[in-house]
CSV table of C-alpha atoms and ligand atoms in Angstrom, one decimal:
chain,number,residue,atom,x,y,z
A,784,UNK,CA,77.6,73.0,116.1
A,785,UNK,CA,76.7,76.7,116.1
A,786,UNK,CA,75.8,78.7,119.1
A,787,UNK,CA,74.7,82.3,118.9
A,788,UNK,CA,76.9,82.9,116.0
A,789,UNK,CA,77.0,86.3,114.2
A,790,UNK,CA,79.1,87.4,111.3
A,791,UNK,CA,78.8,91.2,110.7
A,792,UNK,CA,75.2,91.7,109.8
A,793,UNK,CA,75.2,88.9,107.2
A,794,UNK,CA,74.6,85.8,109.3
A,795,UNK,CA,72.8,85.5,112.6
A,796,UNK,CA,72.4,81.9,113.8
A,797,UNK,CA,70.9,81.2,117.2
A,798,UNK,CA,71.6,77.5,117.2
A,799,UNK,CA,72.5,75.0,114.6
A,800,UNK,CA,74.0,71.6,114.7
A,801,UNK,CA,75.3,69.7,111.8
A,802,UNK,CA,75.6,66.0,112.3
A,803,UNK,CA,78.7,64.0,111.7
A,804,UNK,CA,78.7,61.4,108.9
A,805,UNK,CA,75.6,63.0,107.4
A,806,UNK,CA,74.9,64.7,104.2
A,807,UNK,CA,73.7,68.2,104.9
A,808,UNK,CA,72.4,70.5,102.2
A,809,UNK,CA,72.3,74.3,102.6
A,810,UNK,CA,69.6,75.9,100.5
A,811,UNK,CA,68.4,79.5,100.3
A,812,UNK,CA,68.1,82.2,97.7
A,813,UNK,CA,71.1,84.0,96.3
A,814,UNK,CA,72.7,86.3,98.8
A,815,UNK,CA,71.1,84.6,101.8
A,816,UNK,CA,74.4,83.6,103.3
A,817,UNK,CA,75.2,80.1,102.2
A,818,UNK,CA,78.8,80.8,101.1
A,819,UNK,CA,79.3,82.9,104.3
A,820,UNK,CA,78.2,79.9,106.4
A,821,UNK,CA,80.7,77.6,104.7
A,822,UNK,CA,83.5,80.0,104.9
A,823,UNK,CA,82.9,80.3,108.6
A,824,UNK,CA,83.2,76.5,109.0
A,825,UNK,CA,86.5,76.6,107.0
A,826,UNK,CA,87.6,79.5,109.1
A,827,UNK,CA,88.4,81.5,106.1
A,828,UNK,CA,86.5,84.2,108.0
A,829,UNK,CA,85.9,84.5,111.7
A,830,UNK,CA,82.6,85.0,113.4
A,831,UNK,CA,82.5,88.1,115.6
A,832,UNK,CA,80.1,86.8,118.1
A,833,UNK,CA,79.2,83.4,119.7
A,834,UNK,CA,81.1,80.2,119.1
A,835,UNK,CA,81.3,77.4,116.6
A,836,UNK,CA,82.3,74.0,117.7
A,837,UNK,CA,83.9,71.2,115.8
A,838,UNK,CA,84.0,67.9,117.6
A,839,UNK,CA,83.1,69.9,120.8
A,840,UNK,CA,86.2,72.1,120.4
A,841,UNK,CA,85.7,75.8,119.7
A,842,UNK,CA,86.9,76.7,116.2
A,843,UNK,CA,89.0,79.5,117.6
A,844,UNK,CA,91.1,77.0,119.5
A,845,UNK,CA,92.0,74.9,116.5
A,846,UNK,CA,95.0,75.8,114.3
A,847,UNK,CA,93.4,77.2,111.2
A,848,UNK,CA,95.6,75.4,108.8
A,849,UNK,CA,95.1,72.0,110.5
A,850,UNK,CA,91.3,72.7,110.5
A,851,UNK,CA,91.2,73.4,106.8
A,852,UNK,CA,93.1,70.2,106.1
A,853,UNK,CA,90.4,68.3,107.9
A,854,UNK,CA,87.4,70.5,107.0
A,855,UNK,CA,88.2,71.3,103.4
A,856,UNK,CA,86.2,73.7,101.2
A,857,UNK,CA,85.5,73.9,97.5
A,858,UNK,CA,84.9,77.5,96.5
A,859,UNK,CA,81.8,78.5,94.6
A,860,UNK,CA,84.0,79.6,91.7
A,861,UNK,CA,86.4,76.7,91.2
A,862,UNK,CA,90.1,77.6,91.2
A,863,UNK,CA,92.3,76.4,88.4
A,864,UNK,CA,96.0,76.6,89.2
A,865,UNK,CA,98.5,77.0,86.4
A,866,UNK,CA,99.7,73.6,85.0
A,867,UNK,CA,98.2,70.3,83.9
A,868,UNK,CA,95.2,68.5,85.2
A,869,UNK,CA,97.6,66.3,87.2
A,870,UNK,CA,99.2,69.4,88.8
A,871,UNK,CA,95.7,70.7,89.7
A,872,UNK,CA,94.7,67.4,91.3
A,873,UNK,CA,97.8,67.0,93.3
A,874,UNK,CA,98.2,70.5,94.5
A,875,UNK,CA,95.7,69.9,97.3
A,876,UNK,CA,97.9,67.1,98.7
A,877,UNK,CA,100.9,69.3,98.3
A,878,UNK,CA,99.3,72.1,100.2
A,879,UNK,CA,98.3,69.7,103.0
A,880,UNK,CA,101.9,68.3,103.0
A,881,UNK,CA,100.7,64.7,102.3
A,882,UNK,CA,102.1,62.0,100.1
A,883,UNK,CA,101.1,62.4,96.4
A,884,UNK,CA,98.9,60.0,94.5
A,885,UNK,CA,99.9,57.7,91.6
A,886,UNK,CA,98.7,58.4,88.1
A,887,UNK,CA,96.5,55.3,88.3
A,888,UNK,CA,94.6,56.7,91.3
A,889,UNK,CA,94.3,60.0,89.5
A,890,UNK,CA,92.8,58.4,86.4
A,891,UNK,CA,90.4,56.4,88.6
A,892,UNK,CA,89.4,59.7,90.2
A,893,UNK,CA,88.8,61.4,86.9
A,894,UNK,CA,86.6,58.5,85.9
A,895,UNK,CA,84.5,59.0,89.0
A,896,UNK,CA,83.9,62.7,88.1
A,897,UNK,CA,83.1,61.7,84.5
A,898,UNK,CA,86.1,63.4,83.0
A,899,UNK,CA,87.7,61.6,80.1
A,900,UNK,CA,90.9,63.6,79.9
A,901,UNK,CA,94.6,63.0,79.9
A,902,UNK,CA,96.4,64.0,83.0
A,903,UNK,CA,99.1,66.1,81.3
A,904,UNK,CA,96.5,68.3,79.5
A,905,UNK,CA,96.6,72.0,80.3
A,906,UNK,CA,94.0,72.7,82.9
A,907,UNK,CA,93.4,76.2,81.8
A,908,UNK,CA,91.9,74.9,78.5
A,909,UNK,CA,89.1,73.0,80.2
A,910,UNK,CA,85.5,74.1,80.1
A,911,UNK,CA,83.8,75.7,83.1
A,912,UNK,CA,82.1,72.5,84.1
A,913,UNK,CA,85.2,70.5,83.6
A,914,UNK,CA,87.2,72.8,85.8
A,915,UNK,CA,84.6,72.5,88.4
A,916,UNK,CA,84.9,68.7,88.4
A,917,UNK,CA,88.7,68.9,88.5
A,918,UNK,CA,88.4,71.2,91.6
A,919,UNK,CA,85.9,68.7,93.1
A,920,UNK,CA,88.1,65.8,92.4
A,921,UNK,CA,91.0,67.7,94.1
A,922,UNK,CA,89.0,68.0,97.3
A,923,UNK,CA,87.9,64.3,97.2
A,924,UNK,CA,91.5,63.2,96.6
A,925,UNK,CA,92.5,65.0,99.9
A,926,UNK,CA,90.1,62.7,101.6
A,927,UNK,CA,89.2,65.2,104.4
A,928,UNK,CA,86.9,64.4,107.3
A,929,UNK,CA,84.4,67.1,106.3
A,930,UNK,CA,83.8,68.3,102.8
A,931,UNK,CA,82.4,71.8,102.4
A,932,UNK,CA,81.2,72.1,98.9
A,933,UNK,CA,79.9,75.5,97.7
A,934,UNK,CA,77.5,74.7,94.8
A,935,UNK,CA,79.7,71.9,93.4
A,936,UNK,CA,77.4,71.3,90.4
A,937,UNK,CA,76.4,74.8,89.4
A,938,UNK,CA,78.2,74.6,86.1
A,939,UNK,CA,76.9,71.1,85.2
A,940,UNK,CA,73.9,69.9,83.1
A,941,UNK,CA,71.2,68.2,85.0
A,942,UNK,CA,72.2,64.6,84.0
A,943,UNK,CA,75.9,65.1,84.8
A,944,UNK,CA,74.9,66.8,88.1
A,945,UNK,CA,72.9,63.8,89.1
A,946,UNK,CA,75.7,61.4,88.3
A,947,UNK,CA,78.3,63.4,90.1
A,948,UNK,CA,76.3,64.1,93.2
A,949,UNK,CA,75.3,60.5,93.4
A,950,UNK,CA,78.9,59.4,93.2
A,951,UNK,CA,79.8,62.0,95.8
A,952,UNK,CA,77.1,60.8,98.1
A,953,UNK,CA,78.2,57.1,97.8
A,954,UNK,CA,81.7,58.1,98.5
A,955,UNK,CA,80.7,60.0,101.6
A,956,UNK,CA,78.6,57.2,102.9
A,957,UNK,CA,81.2,54.5,102.2
A,958,UNK,CA,84.0,56.3,103.8
A,959,UNK,CA,82.0,57.7,106.7
A,960,UNK,CA,82.6,61.3,105.7
A,961,UNK,CA,80.6,64.4,106.5
A,962,UNK,CA,79.3,66.3,103.5
A,963,UNK,CA,78.0,69.9,103.8
A,964,UNK,CA,76.9,71.3,100.5
A,965,UNK,CA,75.4,74.5,99.4
A,966,UNK,CA,73.1,74.1,96.5
A,967,UNK,CA,70.5,75.9,94.4
A,968,UNK,CA,69.0,72.6,93.3
A,969,UNK,CA,66.0,71.7,95.4
A,970,UNK,CA,66.0,68.4,93.6
A,971,UNK,CA,69.5,67.5,94.8
A,972,UNK,CA,68.8,68.7,98.3
A,973,UNK,CA,65.6,66.8,98.8
A,974,UNK,CA,66.8,63.6,97.1
A,975,UNK,CA,70.2,63.2,98.8
A,976,UNK,CA,70.3,65.1,102.1
A,977,UNK,CA,69.9,63.7,105.6
A,978,UNK,CA,69.5,67.2,106.9
A,979,UNK,CA,68.4,70.3,105.0
A,980,UNK,CA,69.2,73.8,106.3
A,981,UNK,CA,67.3,76.7,104.8
A,982,UNK,CA,68.7,80.1,105.2
A,983,UNK,CA,66.9,83.4,104.6
A,984,UNK,CA,68.6,86.7,105.1
A,985,UNK,CA,71.2,85.1,107.2
A,986,UNK,CA,68.8,83.3,109.5
A,987,UNK,CA,68.1,79.6,109.7
A,988,UNK,CA,64.4,79.2,108.9
A,989,UNK,CA,64.3,75.5,108.6
A,990,UNK,CA,66.6,72.8,109.9
A,991,UNK,CA,64.4,69.8,109.3
A,992,UNK,CA,65.3,66.1,109.0
A,993,UNK,CA,67.6,65.9,112.0
B,486,UNK,CA,145.8,114.4,87.9
B,487,UNK,CA,147.5,117.1,85.8
B,488,UNK,CA,145.7,116.1,82.7
B,489,UNK,CA,142.3,116.8,84.1
B,490,UNK,CA,140.4,119.5,82.2
B,491,UNK,CA,138.7,121.6,84.8
B,492,UNK,CA,135.4,122.6,83.3
B,493,UNK,CA,135.0,126.4,83.2
B,494,UNK,CA,131.7,128.1,83.8
B,495,UNK,CA,131.3,129.0,80.1
B,496,UNK,CA,132.1,125.4,79.1
B,497,UNK,CA,129.3,124.2,81.3
B,498,UNK,CA,127.0,126.8,79.9
B,499,UNK,CA,127.9,125.7,76.4
B,500,UNK,CA,126.5,122.2,77.3
B,501,UNK,CA,123.1,123.8,77.8
B,502,UNK,CA,122.8,124.3,74.1
B,503,UNK,CA,121.4,120.7,74.1
B,504,UNK,CA,118.5,121.8,76.2
B,505,UNK,CA,117.9,124.7,73.9
B,506,UNK,CA,118.0,122.4,71.0
B,507,UNK,CA,115.4,120.0,72.6
B,508,UNK,CA,113.2,123.0,73.5
B,509,UNK,CA,113.4,124.1,69.9
B,510,UNK,CA,112.4,120.7,68.5
B,511,UNK,CA,109.6,120.4,71.0
B,512,UNK,CA,108.3,123.8,69.9
B,513,UNK,CA,108.4,123.0,66.2
B,514,UNK,CA,106.7,119.7,66.6
B,515,UNK,CA,104.1,121.1,68.9
B,516,UNK,CA,104.9,118.7,71.7
B,517,UNK,CA,103.9,120.5,74.9
B,518,UNK,CA,106.8,119.4,77.1
B,519,UNK,CA,108.6,122.7,77.4
B,520,UNK,CA,107.7,123.1,81.0
B,521,UNK,CA,108.9,119.7,82.0
B,522,UNK,CA,112.1,120.0,80.1
B,523,UNK,CA,112.9,123.4,81.7
B,524,UNK,CA,112.0,122.3,85.2
B,525,UNK,CA,114.0,119.1,85.0
B,526,UNK,CA,117.0,120.8,83.6
B,527,UNK,CA,116.9,123.4,86.3
B,528,UNK,CA,116.3,120.9,89.0
B,529,UNK,CA,119.2,118.7,87.8
B,530,UNK,CA,121.5,121.8,87.8
B,531,UNK,CA,120.4,123.1,91.2
B,532,UNK,CA,120.4,119.7,92.9
B,533,UNK,CA,123.8,118.7,91.6
B,534,UNK,CA,125.4,122.1,92.5
B,535,UNK,CA,124.0,121.8,96.0
B,536,UNK,CA,125.2,118.3,96.3
B,537,UNK,CA,128.6,119.4,95.1
B,538,UNK,CA,128.9,122.0,97.8
B,539,UNK,CA,127.5,119.7,100.5
B,540,UNK,CA,130.0,117.0,99.6
B,541,UNK,CA,132.8,119.5,99.5
B,542,UNK,CA,131.8,120.6,103.0
B,543,UNK,CA,131.6,117.0,104.2
B,544,UNK,CA,135.0,116.1,102.7
B,545,UNK,CA,136.6,119.0,104.6
B,546,UNK,CA,134.8,118.3,107.9
B,547,UNK,CA,135.3,114.7,108.4
B,548,UNK,CA,133.5,113.3,111.4
B,549,UNK,CA,131.3,110.3,112.1
B,550,UNK,CA,128.2,112.4,112.9
B,551,UNK,CA,128.1,114.1,109.5
B,552,UNK,CA,128.4,110.7,107.8
B,553,UNK,CA,125.6,109.3,109.9
B,554,UNK,CA,123.3,112.2,109.2
B,555,UNK,CA,123.9,111.8,105.5
B,556,UNK,CA,123.1,108.1,105.5
B,557,UNK,CA,119.9,108.7,107.6
B,558,UNK,CA,118.8,111.3,105.1
B,559,UNK,CA,119.5,109.0,102.2
B,560,UNK,CA,117.6,106.1,103.7
B,561,UNK,CA,114.7,108.3,104.6
B,562,UNK,CA,114.5,109.8,101.1
B,563,UNK,CA,114.7,106.4,99.5
B,564,UNK,CA,112.0,104.9,101.6
B,565,UNK,CA,109.8,107.9,101.1
B,566,UNK,CA,110.4,107.6,97.4
B,567,UNK,CA,109.5,103.9,97.2
B,568,UNK,CA,106.2,104.5,99.0
B,569,UNK,CA,105.3,107.6,97.0
B,570,UNK,CA,106.2,106.1,93.7
B,571,UNK,CA,104.0,103.0,94.1
B,572,UNK,CA,100.6,103.6,92.6
B,573,UNK,CA,99.0,100.8,94.6
B,574,UNK,CA,97.7,101.5,98.1
B,575,UNK,CA,100.0,100.2,100.7
B,576,UNK,CA,99.0,99.0,104.1
B,577,UNK,CA,100.8,100.4,107.2
B,578,UNK,CA,102.5,97.1,108.1
B,579,UNK,CA,103.7,96.8,104.5
B,580,UNK,CA,105.2,100.3,104.7
B,581,UNK,CA,107.0,99.3,107.8
B,582,UNK,CA,108.4,96.2,106.1
B,583,UNK,CA,109.6,98.4,103.2
B,584,UNK,CA,111.4,100.6,105.7
B,585,UNK,CA,112.8,97.7,107.6
B,586,UNK,CA,114.2,95.7,104.7
B,587,UNK,CA,115.6,98.8,103.0
B,588,UNK,CA,117.4,99.9,106.1
B,589,UNK,CA,118.6,96.6,107.2
B,590,UNK,CA,119.5,95.2,103.8
B,591,UNK,CA,121.4,98.3,102.6
B,592,UNK,CA,123.2,98.9,105.9
B,593,UNK,CA,124.3,95.3,106.2
B,594,UNK,CA,125.8,95.2,102.7
B,595,UNK,CA,127.3,98.7,103.0
B,596,UNK,CA,129.1,97.8,106.2
B,597,UNK,CA,130.4,94.6,104.8
B,598,UNK,CA,131.5,96.3,101.6
B,599,UNK,CA,133.3,99.2,103.3
B,600,UNK,CA,135.0,97.2,106.0
B,601,UNK,CA,135.7,93.9,104.4
B,602,UNK,CA,136.0,94.6,100.7
B,603,UNK,CA,137.5,98.1,100.5
B,604,UNK,CA,138.7,98.2,104.1
B,605,UNK,CA,138.5,102.0,104.5
B,606,UNK,CA,139.6,103.8,107.6
B,607,UNK,CA,138.2,105.6,109.4
B,608,UNK,CA,134.9,103.8,108.7
B,609,UNK,CA,133.1,107.1,108.2
B,610,UNK,CA,135.4,108.5,105.5
B,611,UNK,CA,132.8,110.4,103.5
B,612,UNK,CA,134.8,110.1,100.2
B,613,UNK,CA,134.1,106.4,100.1
B,614,UNK,CA,131.1,106.1,102.4
B,615,UNK,CA,128.8,108.5,100.8
B,616,UNK,CA,129.1,107.6,97.1
B,617,UNK,CA,129.0,103.9,97.8
B,618,UNK,CA,126.1,104.2,100.1
B,619,UNK,CA,124.3,106.2,97.4
B,620,UNK,CA,124.8,103.5,94.8
B,621,UNK,CA,123.7,100.7,97.1
B,622,UNK,CA,120.7,102.5,98.3
B,623,UNK,CA,119.7,103.8,94.9
B,624,UNK,CA,119.8,100.4,93.3
B,625,UNK,CA,118.0,98.7,96.2
B,626,UNK,CA,115.4,101.4,96.0
B,627,UNK,CA,114.7,100.6,92.4
B,628,UNK,CA,114.7,96.9,93.2
B,629,UNK,CA,112.2,97.1,96.1
B,630,UNK,CA,110.0,99.5,94.1
B,631,UNK,CA,109.6,96.8,91.4
B,632,UNK,CA,109.1,94.1,94.1
B,633,UNK,CA,106.4,96.1,95.9
B,634,UNK,CA,104.4,96.7,92.7
B,635,UNK,CA,104.6,93.0,91.7
B,636,UNK,CA,103.7,91.7,95.1
B,637,UNK,CA,100.8,94.0,95.7
B,638,UNK,CA,99.4,93.5,92.1
B,639,UNK,CA,99.9,89.8,92.4
B,640,UNK,CA,98.2,89.6,95.8
B,641,UNK,CA,95.3,91.5,94.3
B,642,UNK,CA,94.8,89.7,91.0
B,643,UNK,CA,95.4,86.2,92.3
B,644,UNK,CA,93.2,86.7,95.4
B,645,UNK,CA,90.9,84.0,94.4
B,646,UNK,CA,93.7,81.4,93.9
B,647,UNK,CA,95.3,82.3,97.2
B,648,UNK,CA,92.0,81.9,99.0
B,649,UNK,CA,91.3,78.6,97.2
B,650,UNK,CA,94.7,77.4,98.3
B,651,UNK,CA,94.0,78.4,101.9
B,652,UNK,CA,90.7,76.5,101.8
B,653,UNK,CA,92.6,73.4,100.9
B,654,UNK,CA,94.8,73.8,104.0
B,655,UNK,CA,97.8,75.6,102.5
B,656,UNK,CA,99.8,77.9,104.7
B,657,UNK,CA,100.0,81.5,103.6
B,658,UNK,CA,103.6,80.8,102.5
B,659,UNK,CA,102.5,78.0,100.2
B,660,UNK,CA,99.5,79.9,98.9
B,661,UNK,CA,101.7,82.9,97.9
B,662,UNK,CA,104.8,81.1,96.8
B,663,UNK,CA,104.3,81.9,93.1
B,664,UNK,CA,103.6,85.6,93.7
B,665,UNK,CA,106.5,86.0,96.1
B,666,UNK,CA,108.9,84.3,93.7
B,667,UNK,CA,107.7,86.5,90.8
B,668,UNK,CA,108.1,89.6,92.8
B,669,UNK,CA,111.6,88.7,93.8
B,670,UNK,CA,112.5,87.7,90.2
B,671,UNK,CA,111.3,91.0,88.7
B,672,UNK,CA,113.0,93.0,91.4
B,673,UNK,CA,116.5,91.6,90.8
B,674,UNK,CA,116.2,91.2,87.1
B,675,UNK,CA,117.3,94.8,86.1
B,676,UNK,CA,120.4,94.4,88.3
B,677,UNK,CA,121.3,91.1,86.6
B,678,UNK,CA,120.6,92.5,83.2
B,679,UNK,CA,122.7,95.6,83.8
B,680,UNK,CA,125.7,93.3,84.6
B,681,UNK,CA,125.4,91.6,81.3
B,682,UNK,CA,125.7,94.8,79.3
B,683,UNK,CA,128.3,96.3,81.5
B,684,UNK,CA,131.3,97.6,79.6
B,685,UNK,CA,129.9,96.7,76.2
B,686,UNK,CA,126.6,98.5,75.9
B,687,UNK,CA,127.5,101.3,78.2
B,688,UNK,CA,130.2,102.5,80.6
B,689,UNK,CA,128.8,102.9,84.1
B,690,UNK,CA,128.5,106.4,85.4
B,691,UNK,CA,130.8,105.9,88.3
B,692,UNK,CA,133.6,104.5,86.1
B,693,UNK,CA,133.2,107.2,83.5
B,694,UNK,CA,133.4,109.8,86.2
B,695,UNK,CA,136.5,108.3,87.6
B,696,UNK,CA,138.2,108.0,84.3
B,697,UNK,CA,137.4,111.6,83.3
B,698,UNK,CA,138.8,112.8,86.6
B,699,UNK,CA,142.1,111.1,85.7
B,700,UNK,CA,142.1,107.7,87.5
B,701,UNK,CA,143.6,104.9,85.4
B,702,UNK,CA,140.9,102.8,83.7
B,703,UNK,CA,142.2,99.6,85.3
B,704,UNK,CA,141.7,101.0,88.8
B,705,UNK,CA,138.3,102.4,87.8
B,706,UNK,CA,137.3,99.0,86.4
B,707,UNK,CA,138.3,97.1,89.6
B,708,UNK,CA,136.2,99.6,91.6
B,709,UNK,CA,133.4,99.2,89.2
B,710,UNK,CA,133.4,95.4,89.5
B,711,UNK,CA,133.5,95.5,93.2
B,712,UNK,CA,130.6,98.0,93.4
B,713,UNK,CA,128.5,96.0,90.9
B,714,UNK,CA,128.8,93.0,93.1
B,715,UNK,CA,128.0,95.1,96.2
B,716,UNK,CA,124.9,96.4,94.4
B,717,UNK,CA,123.9,92.9,93.5
B,718,UNK,CA,124.3,91.9,97.1
B,719,UNK,CA,122.5,94.8,98.5
B,720,UNK,CA,119.6,94.5,96.1
B,721,UNK,CA,119.2,90.8,96.8
B,722,UNK,CA,119.3,91.2,100.5
B,723,UNK,CA,116.8,94.0,100.6
B,724,UNK,CA,114.4,92.4,98.2
B,725,UNK,CA,114.5,88.9,99.8
B,726,UNK,CA,113.9,90.5,103.2
B,727,UNK,CA,111.0,92.5,101.7
B,728,UNK,CA,109.2,89.7,100.0
B,729,UNK,CA,109.7,87.2,102.8
B,730,UNK,CA,108.3,89.6,105.4
B,731,UNK,CA,106.0,91.5,103.1
B,732,UNK,CA,103.7,88.6,102.1
B,733,UNK,CA,102.9,88.0,105.7
B,734,UNK,CA,101.3,91.5,106.1
B,735,UNK,CA,98.5,90.3,103.8
B,736,UNK,CA,97.4,87.7,106.3
B,737,UNK,CA,96.1,87.9,109.9
B,738,UNK,CA,97.1,85.6,112.7
B,739,UNK,CA,94.2,83.3,111.9
B,740,UNK,CA,95.8,82.7,108.4
B,741,UNK,CA,93.0,84.6,106.7
B,742,UNK,CA,93.5,87.1,103.9
B,743,UNK,CA,93.1,90.6,105.4
B,744,UNK,CA,90.3,92.5,103.6
B,745,UNK,CA,91.2,96.0,102.8
B,746,UNK,CA,88.2,98.2,103.3
C,1124,ATP,N1,83.2,90.0,102.9
C,1124,ATP,C1,82.0,90.6,102.8
C,1124,ATP,N2,81.8,91.8,103.1
C,1124,ATP,C2,80.5,92.4,103.0
C,1124,ATP,N3,79.5,91.7,102.6
C,1124,ATP,C3,79.6,90.4,102.3
C,1124,ATP,C4,80.9,89.8,102.3
C,1124,ATP,N4,80.7,88.5,101.9
C,1124,ATP,C5,79.4,88.4,101.6
C,1124,ATP,N5,78.7,89.5,101.8
C,1124,ATP,C6,77.3,89.7,101.6
C,1124,ATP,O1,76.6,88.7,102.4
C,1124,ATP,C7,75.5,88.3,101.8
C,1124,ATP,C8,75.5,86.8,101.7
C,1124,ATP,O2,76.5,86.4,100.8
C,1124,ATP,P1,76.8,84.8,100.4
C,1124,ATP,O3,77.9,84.8,99.5
C,1124,ATP,O4,77.0,84.1,101.7
C,1124,ATP,O5,75.5,84.4,99.7
C,1124,ATP,P2,75.1,83.1,99.1
C,1124,ATP,O6,73.9,82.5,99.8
C,1124,ATP,O7,76.2,82.2,99.0
C,1124,ATP,O8,74.6,83.5,97.6
C,1124,ATP,P3,74.8,82.8,96.2
C,1124,ATP,O9,73.7,81.7,96.2
C,1124,ATP,O10,74.5,83.9,95.2
C,1124,ATP,O11,76.1,82.3,96.2
C,1124,ATP,C9,75.5,88.9,100.4
C,1124,ATP,O12,74.5,90.0,100.5
C,1124,ATP,C10,76.8,89.5,100.2
C,1124,ATP,O13,76.8,90.6,99.5
C,1125,MG,MG1,77.4,81.5,97.5
């Protein structure tokens, strides 16, 4: 939940609440502040006015590293760490200091993001869209409470996008997760979201569907 | 010491023929480096003569204050040099870390070296203190310089990866491990490499000087071995301190990357 939140002169939100266990899409033209909003929720940047609450607790009172392990973000440009696909999938769990997953689970995961690749393949040689799906799979593997996805399907063709997002939505619903996703695709937003937030010039102009 | 050939002024002057030769070559080939060659030759001469007299004075006026003043000047000069030589822009906290790790690392290894290894007395005997301090500080300075460049470059070019790691719940330490390790590695590598070639590829300056001034090669060698190990220790302590404390200056207390504006 947001209250009177300001970040520099980029975002200015009077009031916004994002529901738990829901799928929320953030839409708005390029440069409107979608990424900035997600980064605030991940506490990668700090708001300089007002307060953001997570489970009724002000963000500023939660340990940032703990918060990020529960409210995990996928950046707009997916990151590929040096090493194999396997390394890239497991690195999230390593960062969160959690037990690693077995190869079987990883293959299962790759199947879910429609990647037909060997785990020991060098991740640097993947295509842009494939890297994006590896990065997405990495976040899913971490199984966080809240997934903050910044345009998770921007590098995918329309068909693959549909399959992946649908898979993601099913996963969210089944596991009772909260999904907050910035997207350029009106189609995705209107088809899958419980709540749609539209941002323009850093202001919420539409928060329908609550 | 009776075999030592004291260099006469005219003998030293004769060595300048090499400078003249280089100037001549540069002129013929049209390489416009005359100014630099001249300036660096003159600077080398003047600086060394000055140092000679200063050391002469210090050796004849032995007291702890003099020694302390010398080491402070050396440290200050080394720190200034590291900061000036780095092309990247350094933040204030990072400069502080450079100064801190340089001072602490070199002093700790210097004190151990002088008191435990060589066991000099009094502790401020300039004949040992000053040249050894110079070697430890000089090599640590080179080490940290490399480490600073690597760390700052790495933090800059890998910004996206670091941030992505943070988003996944990595601590700053985890997010920068690779960069910190690389910086440490590249900072100590020259010291390690120089040990490999020691005695075969080149005779170290200190040893050459000692041998020329009449000390038996075996004594000179044992000093050289000890000082090499001292240098290794000093470089590792200063560099590990620097990278371990240095990476933290890139993050704020909210574990966010600090934006440099
Ligand atoms: N750290 C920053 N400092 C200054 N300006 C910033 C910073 N981060 C973002 N901005 C600006 O804030 C505005 C919103 O950026 P943001 O990345 O949130 O947009 P976006 O909605 O995600 O756009 P896109 O759809 O293109 O990804 C942009 O005008 C951007 O230039
Ligand atoms: Mg964006």
